[in-house]
Short mmCIF file of C-alpha atoms and ligand atoms in Angstrom, two decimals:
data_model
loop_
_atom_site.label_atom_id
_atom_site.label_comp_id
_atom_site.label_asym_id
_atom_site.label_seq_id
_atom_site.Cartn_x
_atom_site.Cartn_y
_atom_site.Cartn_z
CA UNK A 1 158.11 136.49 51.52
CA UNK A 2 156.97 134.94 48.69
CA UNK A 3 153.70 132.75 48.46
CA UNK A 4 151.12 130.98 46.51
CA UNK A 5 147.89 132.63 47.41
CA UNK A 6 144.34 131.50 47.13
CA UNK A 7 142.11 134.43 47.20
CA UNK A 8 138.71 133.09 47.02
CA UNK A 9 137.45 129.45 46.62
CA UNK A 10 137.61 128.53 43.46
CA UNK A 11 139.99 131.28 42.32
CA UNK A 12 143.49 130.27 40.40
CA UNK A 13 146.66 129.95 43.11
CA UNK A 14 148.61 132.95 42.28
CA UNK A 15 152.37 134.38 43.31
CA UNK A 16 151.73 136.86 46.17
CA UNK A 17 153.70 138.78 48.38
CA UNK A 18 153.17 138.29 52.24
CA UNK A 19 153.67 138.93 55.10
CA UNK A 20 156.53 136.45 57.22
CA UNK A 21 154.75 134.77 59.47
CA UNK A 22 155.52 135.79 63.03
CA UNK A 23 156.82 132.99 65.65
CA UNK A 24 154.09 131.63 68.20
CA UNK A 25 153.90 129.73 71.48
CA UNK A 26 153.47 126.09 70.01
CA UNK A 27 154.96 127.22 66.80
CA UNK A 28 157.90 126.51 64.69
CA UNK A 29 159.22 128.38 62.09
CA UNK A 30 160.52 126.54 59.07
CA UNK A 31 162.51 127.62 55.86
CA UNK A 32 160.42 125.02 53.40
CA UNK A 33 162.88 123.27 51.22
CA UNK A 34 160.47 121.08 49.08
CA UNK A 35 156.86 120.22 49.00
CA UNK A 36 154.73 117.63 47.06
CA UNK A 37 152.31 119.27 44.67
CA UNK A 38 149.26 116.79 44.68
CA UNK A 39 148.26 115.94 41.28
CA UNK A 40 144.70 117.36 41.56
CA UNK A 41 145.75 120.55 43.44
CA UNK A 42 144.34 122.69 40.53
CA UNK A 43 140.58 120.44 41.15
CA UNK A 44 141.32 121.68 45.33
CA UNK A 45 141.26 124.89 44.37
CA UNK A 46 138.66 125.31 41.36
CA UNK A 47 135.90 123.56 43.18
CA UNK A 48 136.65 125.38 45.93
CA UNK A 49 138.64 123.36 48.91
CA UNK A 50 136.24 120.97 50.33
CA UNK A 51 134.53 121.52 53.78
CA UNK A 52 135.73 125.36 53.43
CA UNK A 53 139.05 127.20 54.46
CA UNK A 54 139.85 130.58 55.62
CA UNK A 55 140.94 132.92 52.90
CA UNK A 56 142.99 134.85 51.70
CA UNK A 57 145.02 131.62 52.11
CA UNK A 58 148.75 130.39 51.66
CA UNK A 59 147.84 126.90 50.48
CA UNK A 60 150.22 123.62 50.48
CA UNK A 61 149.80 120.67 52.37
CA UNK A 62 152.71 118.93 54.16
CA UNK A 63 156.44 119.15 52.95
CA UNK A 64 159.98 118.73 54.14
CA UNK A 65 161.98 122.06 56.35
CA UNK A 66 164.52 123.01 58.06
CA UNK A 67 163.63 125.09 61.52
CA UNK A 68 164.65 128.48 61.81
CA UNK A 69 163.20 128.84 65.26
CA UNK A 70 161.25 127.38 68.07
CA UNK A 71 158.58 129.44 70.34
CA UNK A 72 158.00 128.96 73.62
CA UNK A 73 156.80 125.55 74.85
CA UNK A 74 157.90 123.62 72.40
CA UNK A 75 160.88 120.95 73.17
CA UNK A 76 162.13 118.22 71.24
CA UNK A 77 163.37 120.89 68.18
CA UNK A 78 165.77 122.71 67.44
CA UNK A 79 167.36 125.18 65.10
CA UNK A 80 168.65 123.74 62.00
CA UNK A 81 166.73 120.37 62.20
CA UNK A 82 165.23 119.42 58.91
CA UNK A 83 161.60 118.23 59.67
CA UNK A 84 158.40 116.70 57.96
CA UNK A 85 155.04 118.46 58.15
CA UNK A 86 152.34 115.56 58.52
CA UNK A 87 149.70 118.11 57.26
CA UNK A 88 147.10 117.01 59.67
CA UNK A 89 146.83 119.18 62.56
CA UNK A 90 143.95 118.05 65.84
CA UNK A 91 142.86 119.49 68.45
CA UNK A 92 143.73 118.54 71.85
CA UNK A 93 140.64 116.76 73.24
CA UNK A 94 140.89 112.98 73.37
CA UNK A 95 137.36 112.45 74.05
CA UNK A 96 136.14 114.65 70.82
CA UNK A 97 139.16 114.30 68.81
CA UNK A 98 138.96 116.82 65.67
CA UNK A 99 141.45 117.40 62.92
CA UNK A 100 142.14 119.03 59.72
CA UNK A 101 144.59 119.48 56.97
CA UNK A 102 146.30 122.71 57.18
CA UNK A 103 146.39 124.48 53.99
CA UNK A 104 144.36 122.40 52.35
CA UNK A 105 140.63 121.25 53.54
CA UNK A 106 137.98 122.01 56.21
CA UNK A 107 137.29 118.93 56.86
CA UNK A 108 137.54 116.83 59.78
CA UNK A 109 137.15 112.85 60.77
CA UNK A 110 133.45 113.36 60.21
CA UNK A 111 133.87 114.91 56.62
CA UNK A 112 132.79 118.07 58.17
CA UNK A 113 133.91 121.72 59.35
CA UNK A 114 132.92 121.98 63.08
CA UNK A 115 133.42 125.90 64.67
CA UNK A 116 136.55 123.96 66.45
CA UNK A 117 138.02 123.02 63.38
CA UNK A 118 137.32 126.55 62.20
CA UNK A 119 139.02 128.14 65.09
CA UNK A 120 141.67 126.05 64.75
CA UNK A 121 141.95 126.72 60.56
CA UNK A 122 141.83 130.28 61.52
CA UNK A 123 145.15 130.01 64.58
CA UNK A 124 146.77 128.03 62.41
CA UNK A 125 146.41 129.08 59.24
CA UNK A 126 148.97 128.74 56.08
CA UNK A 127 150.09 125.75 54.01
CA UNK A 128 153.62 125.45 52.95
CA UNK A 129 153.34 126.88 49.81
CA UNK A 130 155.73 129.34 50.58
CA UNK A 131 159.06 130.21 51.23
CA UNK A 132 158.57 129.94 55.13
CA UNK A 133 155.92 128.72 57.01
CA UNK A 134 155.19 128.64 61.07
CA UNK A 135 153.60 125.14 61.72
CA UNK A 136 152.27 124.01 64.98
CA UNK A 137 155.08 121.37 66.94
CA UNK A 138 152.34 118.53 67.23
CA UNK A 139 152.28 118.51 63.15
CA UNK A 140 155.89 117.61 62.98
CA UNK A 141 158.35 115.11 62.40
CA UNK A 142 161.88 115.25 63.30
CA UNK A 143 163.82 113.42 60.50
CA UNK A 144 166.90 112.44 61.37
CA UNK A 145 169.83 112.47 58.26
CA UNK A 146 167.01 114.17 55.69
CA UNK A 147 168.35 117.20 53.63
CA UNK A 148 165.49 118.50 52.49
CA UNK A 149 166.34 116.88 48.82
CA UNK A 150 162.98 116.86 46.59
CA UNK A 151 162.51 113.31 46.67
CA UNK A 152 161.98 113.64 50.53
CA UNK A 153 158.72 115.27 49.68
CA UNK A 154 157.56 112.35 48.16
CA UNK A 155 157.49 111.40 52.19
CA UNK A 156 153.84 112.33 52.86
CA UNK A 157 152.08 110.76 50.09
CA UNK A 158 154.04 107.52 50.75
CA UNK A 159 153.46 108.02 54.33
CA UNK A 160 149.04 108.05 53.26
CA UNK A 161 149.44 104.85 51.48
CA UNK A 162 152.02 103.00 54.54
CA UNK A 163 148.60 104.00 56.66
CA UNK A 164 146.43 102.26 54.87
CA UNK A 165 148.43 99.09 54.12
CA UNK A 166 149.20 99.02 58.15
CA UNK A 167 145.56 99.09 58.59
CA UNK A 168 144.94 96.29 56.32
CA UNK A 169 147.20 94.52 58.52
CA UNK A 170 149.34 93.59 55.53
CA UNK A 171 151.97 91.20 56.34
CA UNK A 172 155.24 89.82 54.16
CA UNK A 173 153.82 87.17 51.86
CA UNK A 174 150.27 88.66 51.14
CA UNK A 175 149.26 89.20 47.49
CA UNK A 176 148.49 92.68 47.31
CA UNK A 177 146.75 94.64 44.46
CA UNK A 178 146.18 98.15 43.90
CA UNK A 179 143.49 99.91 42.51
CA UNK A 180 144.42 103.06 40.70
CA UNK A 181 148.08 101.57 40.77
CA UNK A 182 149.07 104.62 37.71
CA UNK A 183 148.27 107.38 40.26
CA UNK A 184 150.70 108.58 42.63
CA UNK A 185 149.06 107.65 45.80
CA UNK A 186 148.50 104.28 44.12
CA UNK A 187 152.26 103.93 43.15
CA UNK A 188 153.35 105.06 47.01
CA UNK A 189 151.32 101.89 47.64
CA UNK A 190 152.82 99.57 45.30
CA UNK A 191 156.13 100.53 46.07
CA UNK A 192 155.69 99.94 49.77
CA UNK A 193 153.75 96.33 49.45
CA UNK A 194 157.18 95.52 47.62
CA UNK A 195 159.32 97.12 50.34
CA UNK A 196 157.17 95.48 52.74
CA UNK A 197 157.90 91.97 51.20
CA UNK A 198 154.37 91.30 49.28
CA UNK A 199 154.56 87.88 47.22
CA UNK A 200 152.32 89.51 44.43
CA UNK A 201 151.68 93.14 43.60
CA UNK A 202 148.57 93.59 41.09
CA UNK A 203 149.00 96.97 39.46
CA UNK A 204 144.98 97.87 38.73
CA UNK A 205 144.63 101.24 36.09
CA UNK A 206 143.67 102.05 32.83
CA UNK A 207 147.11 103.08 31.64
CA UNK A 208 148.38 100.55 30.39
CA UNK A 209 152.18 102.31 29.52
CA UNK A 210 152.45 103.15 33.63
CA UNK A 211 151.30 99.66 34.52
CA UNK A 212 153.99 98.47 32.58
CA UNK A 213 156.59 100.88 34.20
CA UNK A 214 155.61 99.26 37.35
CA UNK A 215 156.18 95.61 35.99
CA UNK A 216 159.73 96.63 35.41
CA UNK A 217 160.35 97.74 38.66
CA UNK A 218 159.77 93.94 39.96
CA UNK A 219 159.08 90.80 38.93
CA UNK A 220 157.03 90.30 41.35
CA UNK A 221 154.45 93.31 39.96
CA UNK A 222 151.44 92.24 37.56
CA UNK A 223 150.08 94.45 35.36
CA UNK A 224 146.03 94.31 35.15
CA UNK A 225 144.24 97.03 32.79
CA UNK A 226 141.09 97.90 34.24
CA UNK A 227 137.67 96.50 32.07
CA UNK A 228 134.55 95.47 33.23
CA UNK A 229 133.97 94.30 37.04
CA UNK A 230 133.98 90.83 36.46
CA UNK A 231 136.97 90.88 33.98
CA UNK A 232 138.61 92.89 36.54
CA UNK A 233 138.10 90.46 39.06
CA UNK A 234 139.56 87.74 37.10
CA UNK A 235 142.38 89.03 36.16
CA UNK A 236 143.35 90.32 39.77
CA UNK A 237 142.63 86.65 40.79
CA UNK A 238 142.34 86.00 45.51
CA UNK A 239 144.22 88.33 46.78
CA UNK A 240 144.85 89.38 50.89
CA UNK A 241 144.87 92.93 50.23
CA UNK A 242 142.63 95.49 48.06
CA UNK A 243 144.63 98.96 48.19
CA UNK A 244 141.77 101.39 46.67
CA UNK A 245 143.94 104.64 45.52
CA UNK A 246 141.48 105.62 42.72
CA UNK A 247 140.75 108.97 42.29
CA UNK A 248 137.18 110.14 41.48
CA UNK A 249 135.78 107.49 39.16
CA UNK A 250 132.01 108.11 38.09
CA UNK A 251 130.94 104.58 38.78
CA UNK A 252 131.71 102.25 42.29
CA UNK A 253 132.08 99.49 39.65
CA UNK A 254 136.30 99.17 39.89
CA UNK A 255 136.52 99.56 43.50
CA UNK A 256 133.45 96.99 43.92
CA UNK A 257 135.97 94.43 41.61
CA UNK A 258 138.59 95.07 44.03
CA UNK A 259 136.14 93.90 46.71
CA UNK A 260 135.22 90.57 44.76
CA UNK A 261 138.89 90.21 44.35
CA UNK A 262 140.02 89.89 48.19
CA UNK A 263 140.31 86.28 49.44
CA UNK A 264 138.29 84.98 52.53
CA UNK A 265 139.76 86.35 55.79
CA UNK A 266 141.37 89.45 53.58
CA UNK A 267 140.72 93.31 53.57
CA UNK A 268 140.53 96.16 51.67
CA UNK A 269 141.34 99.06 52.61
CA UNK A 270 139.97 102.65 50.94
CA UNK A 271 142.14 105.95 50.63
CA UNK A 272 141.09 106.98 47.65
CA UNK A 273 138.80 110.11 45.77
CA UNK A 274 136.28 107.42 44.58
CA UNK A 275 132.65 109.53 46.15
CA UNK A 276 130.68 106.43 44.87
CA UNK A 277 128.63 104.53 47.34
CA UNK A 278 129.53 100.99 47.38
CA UNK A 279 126.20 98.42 47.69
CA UNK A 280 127.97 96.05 49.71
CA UNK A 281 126.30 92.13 49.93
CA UNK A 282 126.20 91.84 53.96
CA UNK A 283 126.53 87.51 53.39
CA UNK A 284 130.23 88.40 51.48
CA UNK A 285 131.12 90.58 54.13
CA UNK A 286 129.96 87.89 56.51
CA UNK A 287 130.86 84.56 55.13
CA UNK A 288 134.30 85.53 53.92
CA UNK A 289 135.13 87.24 57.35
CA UNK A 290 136.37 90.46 55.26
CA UNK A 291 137.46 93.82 56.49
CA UNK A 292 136.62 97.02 54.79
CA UNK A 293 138.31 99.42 56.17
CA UNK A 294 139.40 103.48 55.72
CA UNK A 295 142.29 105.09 55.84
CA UNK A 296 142.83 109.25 56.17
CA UNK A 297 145.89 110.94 56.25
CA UNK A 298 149.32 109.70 58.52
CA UNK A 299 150.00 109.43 61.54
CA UNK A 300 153.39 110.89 62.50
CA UNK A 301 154.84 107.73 63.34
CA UNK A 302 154.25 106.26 60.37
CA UNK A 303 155.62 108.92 58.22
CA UNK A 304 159.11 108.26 60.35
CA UNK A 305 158.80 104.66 59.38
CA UNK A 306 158.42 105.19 55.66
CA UNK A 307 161.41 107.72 56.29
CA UNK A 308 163.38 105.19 58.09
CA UNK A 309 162.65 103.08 55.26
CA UNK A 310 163.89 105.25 52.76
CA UNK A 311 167.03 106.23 54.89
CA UNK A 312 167.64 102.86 55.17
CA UNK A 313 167.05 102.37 51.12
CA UNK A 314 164.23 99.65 51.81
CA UNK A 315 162.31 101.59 50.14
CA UNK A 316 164.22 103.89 46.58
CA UNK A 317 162.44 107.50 46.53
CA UNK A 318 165.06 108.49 44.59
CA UNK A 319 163.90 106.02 41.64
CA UNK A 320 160.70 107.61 41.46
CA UNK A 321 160.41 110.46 39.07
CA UNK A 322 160.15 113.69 40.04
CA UNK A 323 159.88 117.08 38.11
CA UNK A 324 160.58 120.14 40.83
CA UNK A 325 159.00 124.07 40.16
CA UNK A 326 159.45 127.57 41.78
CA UNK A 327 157.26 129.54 42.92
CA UNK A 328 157.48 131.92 39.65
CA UNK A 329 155.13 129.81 37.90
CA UNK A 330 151.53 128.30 40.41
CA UNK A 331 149.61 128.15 37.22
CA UNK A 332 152.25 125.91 35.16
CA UNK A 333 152.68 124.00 38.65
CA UNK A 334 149.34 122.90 38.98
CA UNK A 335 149.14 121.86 35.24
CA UNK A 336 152.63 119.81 35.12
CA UNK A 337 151.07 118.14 37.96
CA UNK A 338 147.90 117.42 37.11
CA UNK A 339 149.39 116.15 33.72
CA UNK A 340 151.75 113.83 35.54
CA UNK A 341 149.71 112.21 37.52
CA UNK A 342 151.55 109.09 38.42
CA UNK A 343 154.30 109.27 35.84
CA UNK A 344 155.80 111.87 37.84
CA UNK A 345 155.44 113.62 41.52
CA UNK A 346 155.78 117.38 41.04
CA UNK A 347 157.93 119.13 44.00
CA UNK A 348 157.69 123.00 44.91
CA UNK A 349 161.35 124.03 45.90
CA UNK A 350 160.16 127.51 46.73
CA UNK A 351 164.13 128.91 46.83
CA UNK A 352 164.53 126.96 43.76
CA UNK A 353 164.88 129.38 40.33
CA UNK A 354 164.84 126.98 37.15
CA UNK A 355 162.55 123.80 36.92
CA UNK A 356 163.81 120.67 36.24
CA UNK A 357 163.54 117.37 35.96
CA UNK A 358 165.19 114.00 37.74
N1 NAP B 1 142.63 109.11 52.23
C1 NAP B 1 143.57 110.02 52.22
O1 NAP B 1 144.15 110.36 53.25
C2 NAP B 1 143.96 110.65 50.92
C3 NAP B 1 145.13 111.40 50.85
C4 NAP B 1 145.52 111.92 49.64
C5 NAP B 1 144.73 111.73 48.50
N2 NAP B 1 143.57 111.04 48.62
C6 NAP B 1 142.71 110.81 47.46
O2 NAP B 1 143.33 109.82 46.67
C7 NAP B 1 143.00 110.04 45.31
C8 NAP B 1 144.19 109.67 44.46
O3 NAP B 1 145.26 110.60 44.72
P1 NAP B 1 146.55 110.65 43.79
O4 NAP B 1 147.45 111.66 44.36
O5 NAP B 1 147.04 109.28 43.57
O6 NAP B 1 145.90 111.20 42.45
P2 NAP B 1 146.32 110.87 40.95
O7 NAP B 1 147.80 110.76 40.83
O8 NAP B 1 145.61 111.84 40.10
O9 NAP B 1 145.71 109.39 40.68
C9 NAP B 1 144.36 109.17 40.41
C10 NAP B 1 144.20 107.71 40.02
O10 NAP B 1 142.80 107.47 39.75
C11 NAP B 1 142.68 106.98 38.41
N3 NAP B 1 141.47 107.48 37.78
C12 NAP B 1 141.01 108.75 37.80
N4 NAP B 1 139.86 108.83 37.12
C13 NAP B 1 139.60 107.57 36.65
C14 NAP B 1 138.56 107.02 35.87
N5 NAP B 1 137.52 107.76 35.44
N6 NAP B 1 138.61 105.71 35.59
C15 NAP B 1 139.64 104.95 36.03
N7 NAP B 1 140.67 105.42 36.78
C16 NAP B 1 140.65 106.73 37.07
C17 NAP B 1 143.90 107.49 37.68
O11 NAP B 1 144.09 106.71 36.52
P3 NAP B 1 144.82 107.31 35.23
O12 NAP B 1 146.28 107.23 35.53
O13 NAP B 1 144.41 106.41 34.14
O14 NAP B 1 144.29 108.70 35.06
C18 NAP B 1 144.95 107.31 38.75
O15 NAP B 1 145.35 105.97 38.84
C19 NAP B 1 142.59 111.50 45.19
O16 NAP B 1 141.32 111.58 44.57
C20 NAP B 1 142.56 112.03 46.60
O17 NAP B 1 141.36 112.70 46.90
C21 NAP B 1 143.17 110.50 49.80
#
């Protein structure tokens, strides 16, 4: 079958041929219909992916498919069910609980590859990158009415930022803002404080044209172009909730505005790519009663709520622009992608012969 194959860290993703991967006790088989391309897939796979994978490697993290076949022990699936892959994949010790994202990283809830999470990189192996993939049952979700469409990729990403509000304990009513609203983990998040019945969304970013293509898609969305801290701050005004979706900014200076911004009693919650460290005042943290919180990955519970969401059309992936590739092309992939950032969520359709755009 067809793949996109990382031979090295830091080497380019290219088209490879493969081997199909062979069914497993604990395994499904899937036919991958459509997976999310991260924006900064080409930066995964330059810098080499971070805390270290197994390679050669079929990258691809996550994704929508429909199962082809079910090995042994596994119940709950069946043939011809179309099903999410939540990327994440732990082990099965509840005292030491370790995970990692197949595909993708080596790292695990400590930021670190352990010799379990190696074992476990090396059993379970590919990404979804790839025509077919087997994935291990516990990394599934059964999605009941999906079709495997592209914008059902979008799934995953949305699923990362409905974490992260649901650990900021955001309610209907709040003021929300998000930081690194123009990205596409930061526009999951805006989206879903709107779905989710926020009074105010704050739409934090330095592109200004984006922010504005998020005003229009409420009234109730402000548009704030990032500046200084303190300008920031202002401009955000007391908010309940601090989303932080930023990728890797040089400075802890727009996330630390964010902070300033959230009200006494509020949180913020961090999911971005910001690798800053934040100098904190322990008396703010204190006085105001504030939570600071993180948030990695989904759990697969919450991805089914964003899809019930969706299903239920709550929540309009479908409004949400979205350019879909073949395999043909990894290198043109990861540059669309990386170009659209959050003006549009690029979707591998690895069956899929022409690119276009929706
Ligand atoms: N916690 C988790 O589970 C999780 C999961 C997935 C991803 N992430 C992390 O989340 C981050 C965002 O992901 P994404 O998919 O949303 O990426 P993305 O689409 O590339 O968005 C990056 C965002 O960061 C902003 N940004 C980047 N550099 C900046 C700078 N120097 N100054 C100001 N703003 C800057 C971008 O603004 P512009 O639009 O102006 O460029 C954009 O809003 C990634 O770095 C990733 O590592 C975390």
């Amino acid at each position: 079958m067809r793949a996109w194959m990382l031979d090295e860290p830091g080497a380019a993703l290219r088209l490879a041929d493969v081997p199909e991967p062979d069914l497993r006790p604990d395994g499904v088989l899937l036919e991958v219909l459509a997976v999310h391309v991260p924006a900064y897939t080409d930066v995964v796979t330059q810098a080499g992916p971070r805390g270290g994978v197994p390679t050669p490697l079929v990258m691809g993290v996550g994704g929508i498919g429909r199962v082809l076949a079910v090995g042994e022990d596994v119940f709950g699936f069946g043939v011809g069910d179309v099903v999410a892959h939540v990327g994440l994949l732990g082990s099965d010790d509840v005292v030491a609980p370790e995970e990692f994202l197949t595909g993708w990283t080596g790292i695990g809830g400590r930021g670190e590859r352990t010799p379990t999470i190696a074992a476990m990189q090396d059993r379970w192996r590919d990404g979804t990158f790839a025509e077919r993939t087997l994935a291990r049952a516990s990394a599934l979700i059964r999605l009941p009415g999906a079709t495997g469409a592209p914008h059902e990729a979008l799934l995953g990403w949305f699923a990362i930022a409905a974490e992260a509000l649901d650990r900021a304990d955001l309610r209907a009513g709040h003021e929300v803002a998000v930081l690194g609203a123009t990205g596409q983990l930061g526009t999951a998040g805006a989206h879903l404080a709107l779905a989710a019945g926020a009074s105010r969304v704050v739409a934090v970013g330095r592109n200004v044209d984006l922010l504005e293509r998020l005003v229009g898609v409420d009234p109730r969305v402000q548009a704030v172009p990032l500046v200084d801290r303190a300008g920031t701050t202002a401009a955000i005004g007391e908010v309940d909730v601090v989303l932080d979706a930023l990728g890797p900014v040089p400075s802890a200076e727009p996330t630390l505005a964010g902070l300033d911004a959230v009200r006494p009693g509020g949180a913020m919650v961090l999911v971005g790519g910001v690798r800053e460290d934040l100098v904190i005042p322990y008396g703010l943290l204190m006085r105001r009663r504030l939570r600071l919180i993180g948030s990695w990955m989904s759990r697969r519970e919450t991805l089914l709520r964003v899809w019930r969401q969706a299903a239920a059309g709550v929540l309009d992936l479908a409004s949400l622009p979205v350019s879909t590739v073949g395999l043909d092309d990894p290198t043109g992939a990861l540059d669309l992608a990386a170009r659209a950032g959050g003006a549009g969520f690029v979707v591998l359709v690895p069956d899929g012969t022409a690119s276009r755009a929706s």
